[in-house]
PDB file of C-alpha atoms and ligand atoms in Angstrom:
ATOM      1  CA  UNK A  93     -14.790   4.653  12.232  1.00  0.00           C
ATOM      2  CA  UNK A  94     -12.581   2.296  14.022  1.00  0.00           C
ATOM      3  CA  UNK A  95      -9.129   0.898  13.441  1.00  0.00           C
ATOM      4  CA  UNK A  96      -8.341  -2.165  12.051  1.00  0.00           C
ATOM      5  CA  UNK A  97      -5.988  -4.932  13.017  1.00  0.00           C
ATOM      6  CA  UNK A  98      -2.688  -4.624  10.659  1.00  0.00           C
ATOM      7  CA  UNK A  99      -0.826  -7.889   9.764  1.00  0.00           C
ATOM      8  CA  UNK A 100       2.385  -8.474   9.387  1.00  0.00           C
ATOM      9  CA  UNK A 101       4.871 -10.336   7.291  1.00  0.00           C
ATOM     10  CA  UNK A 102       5.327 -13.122   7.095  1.00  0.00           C
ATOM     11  CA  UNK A 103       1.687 -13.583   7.110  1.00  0.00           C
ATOM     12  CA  UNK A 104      -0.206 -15.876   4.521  1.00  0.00           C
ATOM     13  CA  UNK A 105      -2.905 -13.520   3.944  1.00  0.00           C
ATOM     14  CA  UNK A 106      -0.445 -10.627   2.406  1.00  0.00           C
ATOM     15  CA  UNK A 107       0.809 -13.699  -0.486  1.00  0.00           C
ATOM     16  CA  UNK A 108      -2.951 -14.027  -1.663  1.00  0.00           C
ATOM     17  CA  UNK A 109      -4.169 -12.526  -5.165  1.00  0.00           C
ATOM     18  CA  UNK A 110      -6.946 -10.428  -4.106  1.00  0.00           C
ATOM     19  CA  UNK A 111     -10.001 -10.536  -5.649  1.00  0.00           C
ATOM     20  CA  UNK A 112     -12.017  -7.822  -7.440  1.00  0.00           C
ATOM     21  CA  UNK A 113     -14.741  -5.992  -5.644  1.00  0.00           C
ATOM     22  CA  UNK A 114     -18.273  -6.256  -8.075  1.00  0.00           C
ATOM     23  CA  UNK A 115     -20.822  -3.847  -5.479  1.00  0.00           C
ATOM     24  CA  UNK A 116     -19.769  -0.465  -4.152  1.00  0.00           C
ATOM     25  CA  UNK A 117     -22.135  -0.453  -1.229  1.00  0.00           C
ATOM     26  CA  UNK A 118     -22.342   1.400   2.144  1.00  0.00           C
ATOM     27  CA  UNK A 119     -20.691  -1.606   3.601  1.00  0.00           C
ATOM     28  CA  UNK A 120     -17.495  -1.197   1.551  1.00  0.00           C
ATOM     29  CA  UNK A 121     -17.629   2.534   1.806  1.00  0.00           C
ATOM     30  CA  UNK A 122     -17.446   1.736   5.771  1.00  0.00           C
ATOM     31  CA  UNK A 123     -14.494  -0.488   5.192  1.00  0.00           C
ATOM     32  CA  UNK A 124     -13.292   2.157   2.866  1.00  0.00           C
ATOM     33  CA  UNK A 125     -13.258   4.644   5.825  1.00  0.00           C
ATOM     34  CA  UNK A 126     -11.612   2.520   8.491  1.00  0.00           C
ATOM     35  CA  UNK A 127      -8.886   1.413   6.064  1.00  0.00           C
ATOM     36  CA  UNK A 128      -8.203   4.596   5.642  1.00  0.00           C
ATOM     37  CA  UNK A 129      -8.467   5.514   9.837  1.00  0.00           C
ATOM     38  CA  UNK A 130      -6.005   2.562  10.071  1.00  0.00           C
ATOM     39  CA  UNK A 131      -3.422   3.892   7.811  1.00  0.00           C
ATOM     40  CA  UNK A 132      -3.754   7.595   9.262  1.00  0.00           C
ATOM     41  CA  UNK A 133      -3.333   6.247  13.059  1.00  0.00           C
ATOM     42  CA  UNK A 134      -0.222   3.607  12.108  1.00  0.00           C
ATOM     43  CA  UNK A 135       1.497   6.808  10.453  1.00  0.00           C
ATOM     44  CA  UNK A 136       1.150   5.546   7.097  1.00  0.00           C
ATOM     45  CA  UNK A 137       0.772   6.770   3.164  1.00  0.00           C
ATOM     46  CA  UNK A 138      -0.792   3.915   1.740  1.00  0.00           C
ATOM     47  CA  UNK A 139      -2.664   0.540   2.831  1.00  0.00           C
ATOM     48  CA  UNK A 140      -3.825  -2.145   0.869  1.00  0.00           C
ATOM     49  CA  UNK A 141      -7.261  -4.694   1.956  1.00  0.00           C
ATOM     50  CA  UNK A 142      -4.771  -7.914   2.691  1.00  0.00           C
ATOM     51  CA  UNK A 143      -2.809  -5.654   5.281  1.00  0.00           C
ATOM     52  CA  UNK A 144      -6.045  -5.475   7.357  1.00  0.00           C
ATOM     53  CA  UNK A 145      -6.500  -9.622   6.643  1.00  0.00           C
ATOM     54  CA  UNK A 146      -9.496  -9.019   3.861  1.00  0.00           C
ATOM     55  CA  UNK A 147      -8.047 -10.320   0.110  1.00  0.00           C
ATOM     56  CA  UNK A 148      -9.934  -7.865  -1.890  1.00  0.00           C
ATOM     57  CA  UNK A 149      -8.541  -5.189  -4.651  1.00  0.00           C
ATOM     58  CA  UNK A 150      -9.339  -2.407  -2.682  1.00  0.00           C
ATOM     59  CA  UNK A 151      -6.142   0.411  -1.692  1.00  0.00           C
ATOM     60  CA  UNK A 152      -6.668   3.755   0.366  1.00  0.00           C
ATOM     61  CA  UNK A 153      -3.856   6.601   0.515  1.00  0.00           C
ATOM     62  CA  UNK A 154      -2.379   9.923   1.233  1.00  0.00           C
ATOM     63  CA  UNK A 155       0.324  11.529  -0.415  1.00  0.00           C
ATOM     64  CA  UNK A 156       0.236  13.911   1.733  1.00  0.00           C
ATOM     65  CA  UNK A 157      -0.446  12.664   5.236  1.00  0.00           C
ATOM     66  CA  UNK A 158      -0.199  15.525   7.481  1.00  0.00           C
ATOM     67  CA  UNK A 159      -1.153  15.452  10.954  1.00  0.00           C
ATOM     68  CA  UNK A 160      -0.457  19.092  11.470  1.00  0.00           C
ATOM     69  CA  UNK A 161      -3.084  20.402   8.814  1.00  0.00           C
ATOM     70  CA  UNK A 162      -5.326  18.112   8.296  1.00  0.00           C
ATOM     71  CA  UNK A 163      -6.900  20.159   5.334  1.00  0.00           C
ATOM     72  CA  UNK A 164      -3.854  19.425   3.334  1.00  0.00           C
ATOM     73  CA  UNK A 165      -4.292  15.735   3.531  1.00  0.00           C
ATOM     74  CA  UNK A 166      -5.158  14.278  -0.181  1.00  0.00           C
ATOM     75  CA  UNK A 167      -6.633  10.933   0.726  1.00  0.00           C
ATOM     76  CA  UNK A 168      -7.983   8.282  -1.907  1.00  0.00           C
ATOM     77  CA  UNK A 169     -10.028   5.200  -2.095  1.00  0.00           C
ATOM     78  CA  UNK A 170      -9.837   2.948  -5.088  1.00  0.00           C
ATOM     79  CA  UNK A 171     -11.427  -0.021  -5.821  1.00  0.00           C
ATOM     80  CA  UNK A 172      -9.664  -2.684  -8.554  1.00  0.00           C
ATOM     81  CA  UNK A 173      -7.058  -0.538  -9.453  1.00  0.00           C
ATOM     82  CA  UNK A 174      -5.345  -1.285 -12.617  1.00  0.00           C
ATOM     83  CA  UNK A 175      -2.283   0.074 -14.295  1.00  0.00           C
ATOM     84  CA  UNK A 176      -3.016   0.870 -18.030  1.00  0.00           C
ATOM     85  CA  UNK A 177       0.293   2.678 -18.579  1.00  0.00           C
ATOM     86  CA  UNK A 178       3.751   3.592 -17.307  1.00  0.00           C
ATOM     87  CA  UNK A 179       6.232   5.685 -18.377  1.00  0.00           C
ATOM     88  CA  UNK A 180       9.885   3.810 -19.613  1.00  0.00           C
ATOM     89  CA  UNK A 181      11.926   5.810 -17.036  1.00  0.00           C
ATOM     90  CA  UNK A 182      11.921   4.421 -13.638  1.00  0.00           C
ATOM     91  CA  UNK A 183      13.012   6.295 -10.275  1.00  0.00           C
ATOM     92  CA  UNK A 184      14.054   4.926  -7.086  1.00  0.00           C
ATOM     93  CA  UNK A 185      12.337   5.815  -4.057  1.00  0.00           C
ATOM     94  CA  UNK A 186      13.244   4.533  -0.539  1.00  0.00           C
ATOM     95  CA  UNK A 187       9.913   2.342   0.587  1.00  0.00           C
ATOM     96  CA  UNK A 188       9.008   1.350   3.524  1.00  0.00           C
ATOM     97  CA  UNK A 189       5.269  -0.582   4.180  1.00  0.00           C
ATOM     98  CA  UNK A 190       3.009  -0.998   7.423  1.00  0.00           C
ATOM     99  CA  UNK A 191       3.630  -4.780   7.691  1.00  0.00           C
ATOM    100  CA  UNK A 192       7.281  -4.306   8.027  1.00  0.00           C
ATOM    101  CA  UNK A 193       7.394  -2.583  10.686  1.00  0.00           C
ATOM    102  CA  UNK A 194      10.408   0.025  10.983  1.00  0.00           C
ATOM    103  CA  UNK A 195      12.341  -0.903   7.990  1.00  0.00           C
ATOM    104  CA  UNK A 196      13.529   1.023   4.347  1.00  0.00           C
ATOM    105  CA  UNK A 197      14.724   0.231   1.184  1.00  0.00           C
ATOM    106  CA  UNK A 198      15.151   1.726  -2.513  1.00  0.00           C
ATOM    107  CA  UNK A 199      12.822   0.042  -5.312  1.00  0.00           C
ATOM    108  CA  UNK A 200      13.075   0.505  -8.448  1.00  0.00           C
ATOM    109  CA  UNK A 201       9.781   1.921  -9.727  1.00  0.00           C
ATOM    110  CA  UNK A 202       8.094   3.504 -13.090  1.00  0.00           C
ATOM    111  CA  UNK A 203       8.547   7.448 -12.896  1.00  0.00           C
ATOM    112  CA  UNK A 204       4.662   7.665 -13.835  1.00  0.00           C
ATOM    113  CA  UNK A 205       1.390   5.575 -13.658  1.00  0.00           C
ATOM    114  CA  UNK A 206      -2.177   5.898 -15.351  1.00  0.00           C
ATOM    115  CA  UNK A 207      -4.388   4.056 -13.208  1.00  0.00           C
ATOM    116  CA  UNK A 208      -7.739   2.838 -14.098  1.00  0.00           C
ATOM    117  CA  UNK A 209     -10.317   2.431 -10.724  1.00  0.00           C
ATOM    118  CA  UNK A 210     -13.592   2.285  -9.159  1.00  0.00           C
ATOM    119  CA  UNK A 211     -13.783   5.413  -6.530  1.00  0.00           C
ATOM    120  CA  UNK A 212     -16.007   5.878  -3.595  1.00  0.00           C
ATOM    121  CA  UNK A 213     -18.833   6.801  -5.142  1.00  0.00           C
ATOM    122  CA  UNK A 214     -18.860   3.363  -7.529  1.00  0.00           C
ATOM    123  CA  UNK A 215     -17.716   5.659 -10.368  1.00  0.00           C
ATOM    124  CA  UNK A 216     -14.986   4.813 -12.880  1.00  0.00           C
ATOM    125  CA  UNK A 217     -11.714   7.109 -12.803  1.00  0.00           C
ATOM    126  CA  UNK A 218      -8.558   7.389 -14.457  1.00  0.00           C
ATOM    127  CA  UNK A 219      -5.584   9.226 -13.050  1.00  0.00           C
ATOM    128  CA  UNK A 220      -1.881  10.119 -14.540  1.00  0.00           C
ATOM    129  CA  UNK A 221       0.305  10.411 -11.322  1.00  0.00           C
ATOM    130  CA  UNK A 222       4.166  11.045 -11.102  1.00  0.00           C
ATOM    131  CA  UNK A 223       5.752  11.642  -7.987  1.00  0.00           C
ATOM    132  CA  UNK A 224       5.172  10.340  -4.862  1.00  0.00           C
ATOM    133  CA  UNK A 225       1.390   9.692  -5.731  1.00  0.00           C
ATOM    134  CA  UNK A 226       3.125   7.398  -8.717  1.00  0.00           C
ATOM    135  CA  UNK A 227       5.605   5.254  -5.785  1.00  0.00           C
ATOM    136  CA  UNK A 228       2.609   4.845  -3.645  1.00  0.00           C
ATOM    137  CA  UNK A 229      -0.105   3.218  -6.444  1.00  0.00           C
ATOM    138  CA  UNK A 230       2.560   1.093  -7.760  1.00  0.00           C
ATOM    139  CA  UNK A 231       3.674  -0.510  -3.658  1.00  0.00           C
ATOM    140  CA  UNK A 232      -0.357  -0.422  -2.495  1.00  0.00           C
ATOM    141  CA  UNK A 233      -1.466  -2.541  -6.304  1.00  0.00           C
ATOM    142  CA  UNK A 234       1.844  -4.685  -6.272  1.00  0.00           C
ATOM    143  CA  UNK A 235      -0.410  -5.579  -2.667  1.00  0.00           C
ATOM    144  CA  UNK A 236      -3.561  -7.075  -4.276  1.00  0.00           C
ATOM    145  CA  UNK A 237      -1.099  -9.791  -6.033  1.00  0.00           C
ATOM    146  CA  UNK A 238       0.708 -10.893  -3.283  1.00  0.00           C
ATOM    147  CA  UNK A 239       3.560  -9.232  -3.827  1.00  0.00           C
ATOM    148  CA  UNK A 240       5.818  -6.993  -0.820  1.00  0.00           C
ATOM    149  CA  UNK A 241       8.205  -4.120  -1.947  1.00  0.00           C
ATOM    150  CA  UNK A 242      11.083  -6.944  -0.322  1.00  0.00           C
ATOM    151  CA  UNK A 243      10.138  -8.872  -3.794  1.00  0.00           C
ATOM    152  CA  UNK A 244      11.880  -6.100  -5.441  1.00  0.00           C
ATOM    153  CA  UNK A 245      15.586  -6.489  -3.179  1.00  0.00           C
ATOM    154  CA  UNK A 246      18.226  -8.594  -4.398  1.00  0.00           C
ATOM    155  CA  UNK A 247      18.341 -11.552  -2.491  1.00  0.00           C
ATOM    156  CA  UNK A 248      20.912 -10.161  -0.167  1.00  0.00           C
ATOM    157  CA  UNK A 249      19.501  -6.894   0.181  1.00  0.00           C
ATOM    158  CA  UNK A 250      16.276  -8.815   1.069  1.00  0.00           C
ATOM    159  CA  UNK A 251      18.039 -11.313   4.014  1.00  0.00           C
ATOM    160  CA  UNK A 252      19.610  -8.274   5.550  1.00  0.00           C
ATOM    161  CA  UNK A 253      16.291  -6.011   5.795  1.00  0.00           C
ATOM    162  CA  UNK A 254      14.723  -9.768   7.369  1.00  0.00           C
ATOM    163  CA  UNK A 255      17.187  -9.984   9.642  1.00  0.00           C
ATOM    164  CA  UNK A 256      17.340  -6.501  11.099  1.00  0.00           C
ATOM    165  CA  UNK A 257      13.123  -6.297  11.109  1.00  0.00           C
ATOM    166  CA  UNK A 258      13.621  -9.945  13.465  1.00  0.00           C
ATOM    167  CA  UNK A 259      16.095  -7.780  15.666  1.00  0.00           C
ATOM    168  CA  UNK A 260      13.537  -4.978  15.547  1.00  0.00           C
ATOM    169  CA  UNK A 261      10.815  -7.315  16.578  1.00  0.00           C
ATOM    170  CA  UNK A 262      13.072  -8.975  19.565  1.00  0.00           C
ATOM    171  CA  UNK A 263      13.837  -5.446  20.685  1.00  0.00           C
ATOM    172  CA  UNK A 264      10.316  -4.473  20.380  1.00  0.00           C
ATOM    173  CA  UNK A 265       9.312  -7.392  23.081  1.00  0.00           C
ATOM    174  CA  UNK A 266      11.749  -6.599  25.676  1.00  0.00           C
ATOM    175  CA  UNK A 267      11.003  -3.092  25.792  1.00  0.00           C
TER     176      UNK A 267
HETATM  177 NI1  LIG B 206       3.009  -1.878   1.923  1.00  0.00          NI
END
């Protein structure tokens, strides 16, 4: 497995509508695994294809990504997710995403999901989450359309988190 190069916003590639996969293939499932090597080594729960610069509907996670035990780790693959359902009630859940680095905010999110995909083994799946599992799908497929959980911050909201990850980023270069 190896680990893959993240990017970061404002990069182009994370505004592209991915594209759905059409061959589960040992290729993919090798991508598969090194997305998912990527996300455990940057400390992360979820990772979507245009983080690592490829514009495909493809998402790996962990809601439970312990480095402690790693038996307890729950990790997924899934290929052209879809949401077919969500509950009315909505929750919000403090985010924070691999391609901006070091920063938070509460979104606004659907309390549960039922997601349609394509798993590792090319086989279709559904899956009702709530929870965590629910926050996660919903950040990782808002991904494959372009679209960050900053989209989801009132303007302000959004021009302060820019502005402190640009201070994080000058720090970051000194040190
Ligand atoms: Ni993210």
């Amino acid at each position: 497995m190896s680990v893959l190069k993240l990017y970061e916003y404002p990069d182009e590639v994370l505004r592209q509508k991915c594209e759905r996969v059409t061959k589960v293939d040992s290729e993919l499932r090798k991508f598969l695994d090194d997305m998912l090597e990527t996300m455990y080594v940057d400390k992360g729960c979820g990772l979507a294809a245009p983080q690592v610069g490829v514009t495909k509907r493809i998402i790996v996670l962990d809601s439970n990504p312990s480095d402690e035990d790693l038996s307890a780790r729950k990790p997924m693959h899934l290929i052209n997710p879809e949401i077919i359902w969500h509950s009315e009630e909505t929750v919000m859940f403090n985010e924070g995403c691999l391609s901006l680095p070091d920063q938070r905010a509460d979104v606004e999110r659907f309390e549960k999901v039922r997601v349609h995909y394509i798993d590792y083994n090319g086989n279709e799946q559904e899956i009702l989450a709530d929870d965590l599992l629910a926050i996660i799908l919903q950040h990782e497929i808002d991904h494959l359309d372009g679209v960050l959980y900053i989209d989801h911050l009132s303007r302000l909201k959004r021009t302060r988190l820019l502005k402190k990850l640009e201070k994080f980023r000058e720090d970051h270069e000194k040190a």
